[in-house]
Amino acid sequence: MSSTLFNLQLDHIAHLQRAYAPMLSEHGFDSLAIYSGHASVHFADDHTPPFQTYGHFMHWVGLADVQHSWLIIQPEKRPQLYLYAPADFWHLPTHLPEEPWVAAFDVHFCSDKITPPLIGNAAIIGDTDQLAASHQQTMQAERQPEQLVNSLNELRLFKTPYEIACIREANRLAIAGHQAAQAAFIGASGELDIQLAYLGASRQRESNVPYQNIIGLNQHAGVLHYQHYDLNAPKRRYSLLVDAGRRFRGYCADITRAYAGPDAPVAFGELVTAMHDLKDELVKGVAPGVSFIALHEQMHQQLAEILVAHGLFKGTADQAVAEGVTRLFCPHGLGHSLGLQVHDVAGLRHSDGTPAPAPEQHPALRLTRTLRPGMVVTIEPGLYFIAMLLDPLRNTSLPVNWRLVDQLSSCGGIRIEDNVAVTESGFDNLTP
Ligand code: GLY
Ligand code: MN
Ligand code: MN
């Protein structure tokens, strides 16, 4: 590990210890037990779906695959990690990474699934509903105290320099995958082979991705969370959209790129360029004190200008926004908080924990906060040709250029997504 990352991680752990102590006392607790969670087997089977450690557990240990384990936090005391490590010849035994947090904790290797010792007035967080009833009954503690969880979520909204370094590294690894995906597309690969190229170049197996990679060719690029990989390449190649990430020490990258293929109308390639420019403009708008809702609205205004400039809308940009046309071309939010979870916590609450819901007109927006230094957000403007959304407009007098929409519909859509840290003076784009 580089000495920088080593020291940054030590600072990160010290930061958590400093932050947790007053939080626990403010909410009246002497200690906190955090459960890692565990994978549940498929019904009537012995196989499990991919698992991800509970975010507040990962905040300390940075491991995305710890199961059946507990972390006990007590002010002024070393964190106690009860790590499930059974004597099991079916699996490779649990082992800890060579990272400085290990020396800062007392680590107890547990051969059984234990109930941890609780200290004083304790709180428990994590998915404890999954625990056996016998374990649940022995634990006298308040479960999921909402105010405390809100405070811990708020803490996670603001990343330490260590966390930002991890997200930057996750981005570096993910971009290698994106470059391989683009090369596979140029080489006429189908969706599955583009996915395999991505996984190989970003050095990860599919069960470790932070979210299911979206690899959509042609019309599939317009399916926002497209969830399949066609085995065969299509005959004609209009477009590719790749929304794919990587974890590093638990922290996520969430990057999207879109490409025009050899069979795309010229107008589509021009729109891809315009959407890159729009993403760059919006990234430049990231700064402390900026309302993310206002930045989202700026995306709609500038998207409207693109619709007009490229002949998709024959009215004015103001009309396209006012009539809700841009919301049908881009039905998702500008972005979200990013961290240990791809859609990270606390985006829809005020700093005191009270709800800060998405505006009625923009229900899919996942971040309504004013930007502050330490936040990491995605900036991901999109432009799609989704028949289910656009078709109802055909019965109106709105001046949409349906001939051009129909020409572009085989291209599906475009999304360009970068990961951006808010700094004291502006922004730091973590996506190379
Ligand atoms: N990859 C999911 C998203 O961009 O939010
Ligand atoms: Mn994404
Ligand atoms: Mn995203």
Short mmCIF file of C-alpha atoms and ligand atoms in Angstrom, two decimals:
data_model
loop_
_atom_site.label_atom_id
_atom_site.label_comp_id
_atom_site.label_asym_id
_atom_site.label_seq_id
_atom_site.Cartn_x
_atom_site.Cartn_y
_atom_site.Cartn_z
CA MET A 1 0.00 0.00 0.00
CA SER A 2 1.31 3.48 -0.78
CA SER A 3 2.41 5.42 2.29
CA THR A 4 -0.17 8.07 1.37
CA LEU A 5 -3.06 5.61 1.42
CA PHE A 6 -1.66 4.03 4.59
CA ASN A 7 -1.64 7.34 6.45
CA LEU A 8 -4.93 8.48 4.98
CA GLN A 9 -6.57 5.29 6.26
CA LEU A 10 -5.21 5.84 9.76
CA ASP A 11 -6.59 9.39 9.66
CA HIS A 12 -9.93 8.01 8.42
CA ILE A 13 -10.22 5.58 11.37
CA ALA A 14 -9.24 8.34 13.82
CA HIS A 15 -11.89 10.57 12.22
CA LEU A 16 -14.55 7.88 12.72
CA GLN A 17 -13.54 7.41 16.34
CA ARG A 18 -13.75 11.16 16.96
CA ALA A 19 -17.12 11.42 15.20
CA TYR A 20 -18.82 8.37 16.74
CA ALA A 21 -18.12 9.26 20.39
CA PRO A 22 -20.24 12.45 20.61
CA MET A 23 -22.89 10.90 18.36
CA LEU A 24 -23.37 7.95 20.67
CA SER A 25 -23.53 10.13 23.76
CA GLU A 26 -25.90 12.61 22.05
CA HIS A 27 -28.31 9.77 21.37
CA GLY A 28 -27.86 8.27 24.85
CA PHE A 29 -25.85 5.15 24.04
CA ASP A 30 -22.72 3.74 25.67
CA SER A 31 -21.85 1.49 22.77
CA LEU A 32 -22.89 0.43 19.31
CA ALA A 33 -22.94 -3.06 17.79
CA ILE A 34 -22.87 -3.09 13.98
CA TYR A 35 -23.84 -6.32 12.25
CA SER A 36 -22.14 -7.05 8.91
CA GLY A 37 -25.16 -8.92 7.55
CA HIS A 38 -24.99 -12.19 5.68
CA ALA A 39 -26.25 -13.66 2.43
CA SER A 40 -29.50 -15.61 2.59
CA VAL A 41 -29.77 -18.80 0.60
CA HIS A 42 -32.30 -19.08 -2.22
CA PHE A 43 -35.48 -20.72 -1.05
CA ALA A 44 -35.11 -24.49 -0.68
CA ASP A 45 -31.54 -24.32 -1.97
CA ASP A 46 -28.00 -23.96 -0.62
CA HIS A 47 -26.84 -21.23 -3.02
CA THR A 48 -26.73 -17.54 -2.17
CA PRO A 49 -26.96 -14.37 -4.29
CA PRO A 50 -23.99 -11.96 -4.27
CA PHE A 51 -23.56 -10.28 -0.90
CA GLN A 52 -22.47 -6.82 0.22
CA THR A 53 -21.43 -5.86 3.77
CA TYR A 54 -23.66 -3.36 5.59
CA GLY A 55 -22.45 0.16 4.79
CA HIS A 56 -21.78 1.32 8.36
CA PHE A 57 -19.69 -1.81 8.98
CA MET A 58 -17.78 -1.22 5.74
CA HIS A 59 -17.15 2.39 6.76
CA TRP A 60 -14.67 1.02 9.33
CA VAL A 61 -13.28 -2.13 7.72
CA GLY A 62 -13.56 -1.43 3.98
CA LEU A 63 -14.33 -5.06 3.14
CA ALA A 64 -17.40 -5.66 0.98
CA ASP A 65 -17.71 -9.38 1.71
CA VAL A 66 -17.66 -9.79 5.51
CA GLN A 67 -20.53 -11.93 6.79
CA HIS A 68 -21.84 -13.08 10.20
CA SER A 69 -19.50 -10.62 11.93
CA TRP A 70 -19.86 -7.83 14.46
CA LEU A 71 -18.14 -4.56 15.18
CA ILE A 72 -18.48 -2.99 18.63
CA ILE A 73 -17.78 0.71 18.93
CA GLN A 74 -17.36 2.33 22.32
CA PRO A 75 -16.06 5.87 22.88
CA GLU A 76 -12.41 6.05 23.89
CA LYS A 77 -11.95 2.29 23.34
CA ARG A 78 -10.39 0.34 20.51
CA PRO A 79 -12.99 -1.01 18.08
CA GLN A 80 -13.72 -4.70 18.72
CA LEU A 81 -14.14 -6.78 15.60
CA TYR A 82 -15.75 -10.21 16.01
CA LEU A 83 -14.88 -11.76 12.69
CA TYR A 84 -16.61 -14.97 11.68
CA ALA A 85 -13.84 -17.37 10.71
CA PRO A 86 -15.08 -20.95 10.96
CA ALA A 87 -12.80 -23.97 10.68
CA ASP A 88 -14.22 -24.93 7.29
CA PHE A 89 -12.41 -27.09 4.79
CA TRP A 90 -15.00 -26.27 2.09
CA HIS A 91 -13.89 -22.66 1.89
CA LEU A 92 -10.72 -20.59 2.13
CA PRO A 93 -10.48 -19.27 5.69
CA THR A 94 -11.22 -15.61 6.32
CA HIS A 95 -8.07 -13.54 6.36
CA LEU A 96 -7.49 -9.87 7.01
CA PRO A 97 -5.81 -7.45 4.60
CA GLU A 98 -2.45 -5.84 5.33
CA GLU A 99 -3.95 -2.47 6.10
CA PRO A 100 -3.41 -0.23 9.11
CA TRP A 101 -6.97 -0.45 10.40
CA VAL A 102 -6.27 -4.04 11.44
CA ALA A 103 -3.72 -2.91 14.03
CA ALA A 104 -6.10 -0.24 15.33
CA PHE A 105 -8.76 -2.86 16.18
CA ASP A 106 -8.93 -5.79 18.58
CA VAL A 107 -9.78 -8.64 16.24
CA HIS A 108 -11.48 -11.75 17.63
CA PHE A 109 -11.70 -14.68 15.23
CA CYS A 110 -14.95 -16.54 15.90
CA SER A 111 -15.45 -20.14 14.83
CA ASP A 112 -19.19 -19.82 15.49
CA LYS A 113 -21.86 -17.30 14.63
CA ILE A 114 -21.77 -15.42 17.89
CA THR A 115 -23.80 -12.89 19.79
CA PRO A 116 -21.33 -10.12 20.66
CA PRO A 117 -20.93 -8.83 24.22
CA LEU A 118 -22.95 -5.63 24.55
CA ILE A 119 -21.70 -2.86 26.77
CA GLY A 120 -23.94 -0.59 28.88
CA ASN A 121 -26.88 0.97 27.08
CA ALA A 122 -26.19 -0.45 23.64
CA ALA A 123 -27.64 0.14 20.22
CA ILE A 124 -27.60 -2.41 17.40
CA ILE A 125 -27.67 -1.55 13.71
CA GLY A 126 -27.62 -3.75 10.64
CA ASP A 127 -29.94 -6.36 9.22
CA THR A 128 -30.56 -8.17 12.51
CA ASP A 129 -33.95 -9.48 11.33
CA GLN A 130 -31.94 -12.15 9.52
CA LEU A 131 -30.48 -13.45 12.78
CA ALA A 132 -31.80 -16.59 14.42
CA ALA A 133 -34.46 -15.89 17.06
CA SER A 134 -32.20 -17.36 19.74
CA HIS A 135 -29.55 -14.72 18.94
CA GLN A 136 -32.09 -11.91 18.79
CA GLN A 137 -33.52 -12.74 22.21
CA THR A 138 -30.17 -12.61 23.97
CA MET A 139 -29.40 -9.09 22.80
CA GLN A 140 -30.85 -6.46 25.09
CA ALA A 141 -30.32 -3.34 23.03
CA GLU A 142 -32.23 -0.80 21.01
CA ARG A 143 -32.42 -1.90 17.38
CA GLN A 144 -31.93 0.55 14.51
CA PRO A 145 -32.44 3.74 16.52
CA GLU A 146 -33.59 6.01 13.72
CA GLN A 147 -31.97 9.24 14.93
CA LEU A 148 -28.63 7.56 15.45
CA VAL A 149 -28.76 5.91 12.03
CA ASN A 150 -29.61 9.28 10.46
CA SER A 151 -26.56 10.81 12.18
CA LEU A 152 -24.31 7.98 10.97
CA ASN A 153 -25.70 8.37 7.45
CA GLU A 154 -24.98 12.09 7.61
CA LEU A 155 -21.40 11.29 8.61
CA ARG A 156 -21.05 9.07 5.53
CA LEU A 157 -22.27 11.82 3.22
CA PHE A 158 -18.99 13.69 3.83
CA LYS A 159 -16.01 11.69 2.66
CA THR A 160 -12.58 11.79 4.27
CA PRO A 161 -9.51 12.25 2.03
CA TYR A 162 -9.00 8.46 2.37
CA GLU A 163 -12.46 7.75 1.02
CA ILE A 164 -11.99 10.16 -1.88
CA ALA A 165 -8.66 8.46 -2.69
CA CYS A 166 -10.48 5.09 -2.73
CA ILE A 167 -13.22 6.37 -5.06
CA ARG A 168 -10.54 7.85 -7.33
CA GLU A 169 -8.78 4.47 -7.46
CA ALA A 170 -12.08 2.68 -8.14
CA ASN A 171 -12.55 5.11 -11.04
CA ARG A 172 -9.07 4.45 -12.41
CA LEU A 173 -9.76 0.72 -12.44
CA ALA A 174 -13.24 1.15 -13.94
CA ILE A 175 -11.97 3.36 -16.76
CA ALA A 176 -9.68 0.55 -17.92
CA GLY A 177 -12.86 -1.52 -18.24
CA HIS A 178 -14.62 1.22 -20.17
CA GLN A 179 -11.73 1.47 -22.62
CA ALA A 180 -11.85 -2.30 -23.19
CA ALA A 181 -15.63 -2.16 -23.63
CA GLN A 182 -15.27 0.56 -26.25
CA ALA A 183 -12.61 -1.46 -28.06
CA ALA A 184 -14.86 -4.55 -27.99
CA PHE A 185 -17.68 -2.48 -29.49
CA ILE A 186 -15.41 -1.24 -32.26
CA GLY A 187 -14.51 -4.89 -32.82
CA ALA A 188 -18.22 -5.69 -33.33
CA SER A 189 -18.69 -7.68 -30.11
CA GLY A 190 -22.12 -8.33 -28.65
CA GLU A 191 -23.28 -7.36 -25.17
CA LEU A 192 -21.97 -10.41 -23.33
CA ASP A 193 -18.52 -10.12 -24.87
CA ILE A 194 -18.41 -6.40 -24.12
CA GLN A 195 -19.29 -7.22 -20.50
CA LEU A 196 -16.55 -9.86 -20.34
CA ALA A 197 -14.04 -7.41 -21.84
CA TYR A 198 -15.08 -4.86 -19.20
CA LEU A 199 -14.72 -7.31 -16.31
CA GLY A 200 -11.33 -8.55 -17.52
CA ALA A 201 -9.81 -5.11 -18.00
CA SER A 202 -11.21 -3.73 -14.74
CA ARG A 203 -9.91 -6.87 -12.94
CA GLN A 204 -13.05 -8.08 -11.20
CA ARG A 205 -15.47 -10.96 -11.23
CA GLU A 206 -19.12 -10.31 -11.89
CA SER A 207 -20.21 -11.08 -8.32
CA ASN A 208 -17.98 -8.24 -7.05
CA VAL A 209 -19.33 -5.42 -9.19
CA PRO A 210 -20.94 -2.65 -7.11
CA TYR A 211 -24.07 -2.81 -9.29
CA GLN A 212 -25.08 -4.90 -12.28
CA ASN A 213 -23.26 -3.43 -15.26
CA ILE A 214 -25.58 -1.97 -17.86
CA ILE A 215 -24.27 -2.88 -21.31
CA GLY A 216 -26.88 -1.94 -23.89
CA LEU A 217 -26.50 -2.07 -27.65
CA ASN A 218 -28.90 -0.18 -29.94
CA GLN A 219 -32.40 0.17 -28.43
CA HIS A 220 -31.18 -1.43 -25.18
CA ALA A 221 -29.19 1.78 -24.59
CA GLY A 222 -32.57 3.38 -23.91
CA VAL A 223 -33.55 0.90 -21.19
CA LEU A 224 -32.41 2.79 -18.10
CA HIS A 225 -31.48 -0.26 -16.00
CA TYR A 226 -31.13 -2.79 -18.84
CA GLN A 227 -30.44 -6.10 -17.11
CA HIS A 228 -29.50 -8.66 -19.80
CA TYR A 229 -26.50 -9.39 -22.00
CA ASP A 230 -27.42 -10.68 -25.45
CA LEU A 231 -25.12 -13.52 -26.44
CA ASN A 232 -24.87 -12.54 -30.09
CA ALA A 233 -23.88 -9.28 -31.71
CA PRO A 234 -26.68 -7.53 -33.62
CA LYS A 235 -26.36 -7.21 -37.40
CA ARG A 236 -26.46 -3.44 -37.29
CA ARG A 237 -24.55 -1.40 -34.71
CA TYR A 238 -26.15 1.93 -33.94
CA SER A 239 -25.00 2.60 -30.39
CA LEU A 240 -23.57 1.31 -27.14
CA LEU A 241 -24.23 2.50 -23.59
CA VAL A 242 -21.99 1.16 -20.81
CA ASP A 243 -22.87 2.06 -17.20
CA ALA A 244 -20.36 0.06 -15.19
CA GLY A 245 -18.35 0.42 -12.01
CA ARG A 246 -15.74 -1.08 -9.73
CA ARG A 247 -15.14 -1.23 -6.01
CA PHE A 248 -11.89 -0.34 -4.29
CA ARG A 249 -11.78 -1.06 -0.53
CA GLY A 250 -15.57 -1.03 -0.55
CA TYR A 251 -15.86 2.33 -2.34
CA CYS A 252 -17.69 2.48 -5.65
CA ALA A 253 -17.12 3.95 -9.06
CA ASP A 254 -20.26 4.54 -11.16
CA ILE A 255 -19.33 5.62 -14.69
CA THR A 256 -21.34 5.74 -17.91
CA ARG A 257 -20.17 6.21 -21.47
CA ALA A 258 -22.15 6.11 -24.71
CA TYR A 259 -20.87 5.59 -28.24
CA ALA A 260 -22.22 5.98 -31.75
CA GLY A 261 -21.77 2.87 -33.88
CA PRO A 262 -21.00 2.65 -37.61
CA ASP A 263 -24.71 2.39 -38.52
CA ALA A 264 -25.89 5.36 -36.45
CA PRO A 265 -27.32 8.46 -38.14
CA VAL A 266 -24.80 11.32 -38.10
CA ALA A 267 -27.17 13.21 -35.78
CA PHE A 268 -26.67 10.58 -33.07
CA GLY A 269 -22.90 11.03 -32.99
CA GLU A 270 -23.41 14.78 -32.73
CA LEU A 271 -25.78 14.28 -29.81
CA VAL A 272 -23.22 12.07 -28.03
CA THR A 273 -20.68 14.90 -28.35
CA ALA A 274 -23.25 17.43 -27.10
CA MET A 275 -24.01 15.25 -24.06
CA HIS A 276 -20.30 15.00 -23.21
CA ASP A 277 -20.13 18.78 -23.36
CA LEU A 278 -23.25 19.05 -21.19
CA LYS A 279 -21.70 16.68 -18.61
CA ASP A 280 -18.53 18.82 -18.58
CA GLU A 281 -20.58 22.01 -18.09
CA LEU A 282 -22.52 20.48 -15.21
CA VAL A 283 -19.35 19.16 -13.56
CA LYS A 284 -18.02 22.74 -13.64
CA GLY A 285 -21.15 23.76 -11.73
CA VAL A 286 -20.22 21.54 -8.77
CA ALA A 287 -19.12 23.75 -5.86
CA PRO A 288 -19.86 24.32 -2.18
CA GLY A 289 -23.14 26.15 -1.64
CA VAL A 290 -24.69 24.95 -4.92
CA SER A 291 -28.14 23.39 -4.64
CA PHE A 292 -28.16 20.00 -6.36
CA ILE A 293 -31.81 20.58 -7.27
CA ALA A 294 -30.77 23.81 -9.03
CA LEU A 295 -28.01 21.92 -10.88
CA HIS A 296 -30.56 19.28 -11.89
CA GLU A 297 -32.81 22.06 -13.23
CA GLN A 298 -29.84 23.51 -15.09
CA MET A 299 -29.42 20.09 -16.74
CA HIS A 300 -33.02 20.30 -18.00
CA GLN A 301 -32.53 23.82 -19.33
CA GLN A 302 -29.35 22.88 -21.18
CA LEU A 303 -30.85 19.62 -22.40
CA ALA A 304 -33.71 21.68 -23.84
CA GLU A 305 -31.15 23.81 -25.66
CA ILE A 306 -29.61 20.64 -27.12
CA LEU A 307 -33.04 19.41 -28.26
CA VAL A 308 -33.60 22.72 -30.04
CA ALA A 309 -30.07 23.04 -31.46
CA HIS A 310 -30.18 19.51 -32.89
CA GLY A 311 -33.66 19.89 -34.35
CA LEU A 312 -35.45 17.47 -32.05
CA PHE A 313 -37.74 20.21 -30.74
CA LYS A 314 -38.96 22.98 -33.02
CA GLY A 315 -40.13 25.32 -30.26
CA THR A 316 -38.01 27.21 -27.73
CA ALA A 317 -35.85 25.71 -24.99
CA ASP A 318 -37.99 27.44 -22.35
CA GLN A 319 -41.09 25.84 -23.85
CA ALA A 320 -39.47 22.38 -23.82
CA VAL A 321 -38.75 22.75 -20.10
CA ALA A 322 -42.07 24.35 -19.18
CA GLU A 323 -44.11 21.71 -21.04
CA GLY A 324 -42.17 18.88 -19.37
CA VAL A 325 -40.71 17.68 -22.67
CA THR A 326 -37.15 17.38 -21.30
CA ARG A 327 -38.41 15.17 -18.46
CA LEU A 328 -39.65 12.67 -21.05
CA PHE A 329 -36.30 12.68 -22.84
CA CYS A 330 -34.49 12.34 -19.48
CA PRO A 331 -36.66 10.80 -16.77
CA HIS A 332 -33.93 10.25 -14.16
CA GLY A 333 -32.12 12.62 -11.83
CA LEU A 334 -28.88 14.48 -12.49
CA GLY A 335 -27.06 12.21 -10.04
CA HIS A 336 -26.70 10.99 -6.49
CA SER A 337 -24.31 10.71 -3.61
CA LEU A 338 -21.64 8.04 -4.14
CA GLY A 339 -19.60 6.13 -1.58
CA LEU A 340 -19.81 2.68 -0.02
CA GLN A 341 -23.15 2.34 -1.75
CA VAL A 342 -23.65 3.36 -5.35
CA HIS A 343 -26.76 5.29 -4.37
CA ASP A 344 -25.26 6.42 -1.09
CA VAL A 345 -27.12 7.38 2.07
CA ALA A 346 -28.48 10.74 3.29
CA GLY A 347 -29.20 12.25 -0.12
CA LEU A 348 -32.86 12.84 0.66
CA ARG A 349 -32.56 14.17 4.23
CA HIS A 350 -31.56 17.47 5.72
CA SER A 351 -28.51 17.51 7.98
CA ASP A 352 -30.77 17.18 11.04
CA GLY A 353 -32.25 13.95 9.65
CA THR A 354 -35.62 15.36 8.60
CA PRO A 355 -36.80 14.29 5.13
CA ALA A 356 -35.74 16.34 2.10
CA PRO A 357 -37.77 14.57 -0.59
CA ALA A 358 -37.36 14.96 -4.32
CA PRO A 359 -39.42 17.75 -5.89
CA GLU A 360 -42.80 16.59 -7.19
CA GLN A 361 -41.79 17.28 -10.81
CA HIS A 362 -38.52 15.36 -10.43
CA PRO A 363 -39.46 12.27 -8.39
CA ALA A 364 -36.40 10.26 -9.50
CA LEU A 365 -33.88 12.75 -8.13
CA ARG A 366 -31.92 11.01 -5.33
CA LEU A 367 -30.03 14.00 -3.97
CA THR A 368 -31.71 17.23 -2.86
CA ARG A 369 -28.92 18.63 -0.70
CA THR A 370 -26.85 21.77 -0.98
CA LEU A 371 -23.34 20.69 -1.96
CA ARG A 372 -20.63 20.92 0.71
CA PRO A 373 -16.93 20.02 0.67
CA GLY A 374 -16.37 16.29 1.10
CA MET A 375 -19.51 15.18 -0.72
CA VAL A 376 -18.96 12.93 -3.75
CA VAL A 377 -21.70 12.95 -6.35
CA THR A 378 -22.35 11.56 -9.79
CA ILE A 379 -23.13 13.90 -12.66
CA GLU A 380 -25.03 11.91 -15.26
CA PRO A 381 -27.13 13.79 -17.79
CA GLY A 382 -29.09 11.58 -20.18
CA LEU A 383 -31.07 11.79 -23.41
CA TYR A 384 -33.20 8.81 -24.44
CA PHE A 385 -35.74 7.81 -27.04
CA ILE A 386 -38.13 5.81 -24.86
CA ALA A 387 -41.36 5.11 -26.75
CA MET A 388 -43.34 4.49 -23.55
CA LEU A 389 -42.62 8.04 -22.41
CA LEU A 390 -42.58 9.92 -25.73
CA ASP A 391 -45.54 8.34 -27.51
CA PRO A 392 -48.22 10.14 -25.46
CA LEU A 393 -46.73 13.43 -26.76
CA ARG A 394 -47.62 12.44 -30.32
CA ASN A 395 -51.25 13.29 -29.61
CA THR A 396 -50.35 16.85 -28.60
CA SER A 397 -49.49 19.91 -30.65
CA LEU A 398 -46.01 20.15 -29.08
CA PRO A 399 -43.46 20.72 -31.85
CA VAL A 400 -41.40 17.56 -31.44
CA ASN A 401 -39.59 16.51 -34.62
CA TRP A 402 -41.06 13.02 -34.79
CA ARG A 403 -39.25 12.16 -38.02
CA LEU A 404 -35.91 12.66 -36.29
CA VAL A 405 -37.06 10.91 -33.10
CA ASP A 406 -38.09 7.90 -35.19
CA GLN A 407 -34.76 7.95 -37.00
CA LEU A 408 -32.86 7.96 -33.69
CA SER A 409 -35.02 5.49 -31.79
CA SER A 410 -32.87 2.53 -32.89
CA CYS A 411 -29.96 4.20 -31.00
CA GLY A 412 -31.83 3.93 -27.66
CA GLY A 413 -30.21 6.76 -25.75
CA ILE A 414 -27.18 8.46 -24.28
CA ARG A 415 -25.93 8.89 -20.72
CA ILE A 416 -22.54 10.28 -19.72
CA GLU A 417 -21.62 9.90 -16.05
CA ASP A 418 -18.63 11.05 -14.01
CA ASN A 419 -17.89 10.93 -10.28
CA VAL A 420 -17.10 14.30 -8.74
CA ALA A 421 -15.87 15.38 -5.30
CA VAL A 422 -16.91 18.74 -3.89
CA THR A 423 -13.83 20.64 -2.68
CA GLU A 424 -13.43 23.82 -0.61
CA SER A 425 -13.23 25.92 -3.76
CA GLY A 426 -15.08 23.90 -6.40
CA PHE A 427 -14.82 20.37 -7.69
CA ASP A 428 -12.41 17.53 -8.30
CA ASN A 429 -13.46 15.20 -11.10
CA LEU A 430 -12.42 11.72 -9.93
CA THR A 431 -13.17 10.12 -13.31
CA PRO A 432 -10.04 10.16 -15.49
N1 GLY B 1 -25.52 2.87 -12.25
C1 GLY B 1 -26.69 3.38 -11.64
C2 GLY B 1 -26.71 4.84 -11.65
O1 GLY B 1 -26.04 5.46 -12.46
O2 GLY B 1 -27.29 5.46 -10.83
MN MN B 2 -24.34 4.69 -13.40
MN MN B 3 -25.18 6.90 -11.07
#
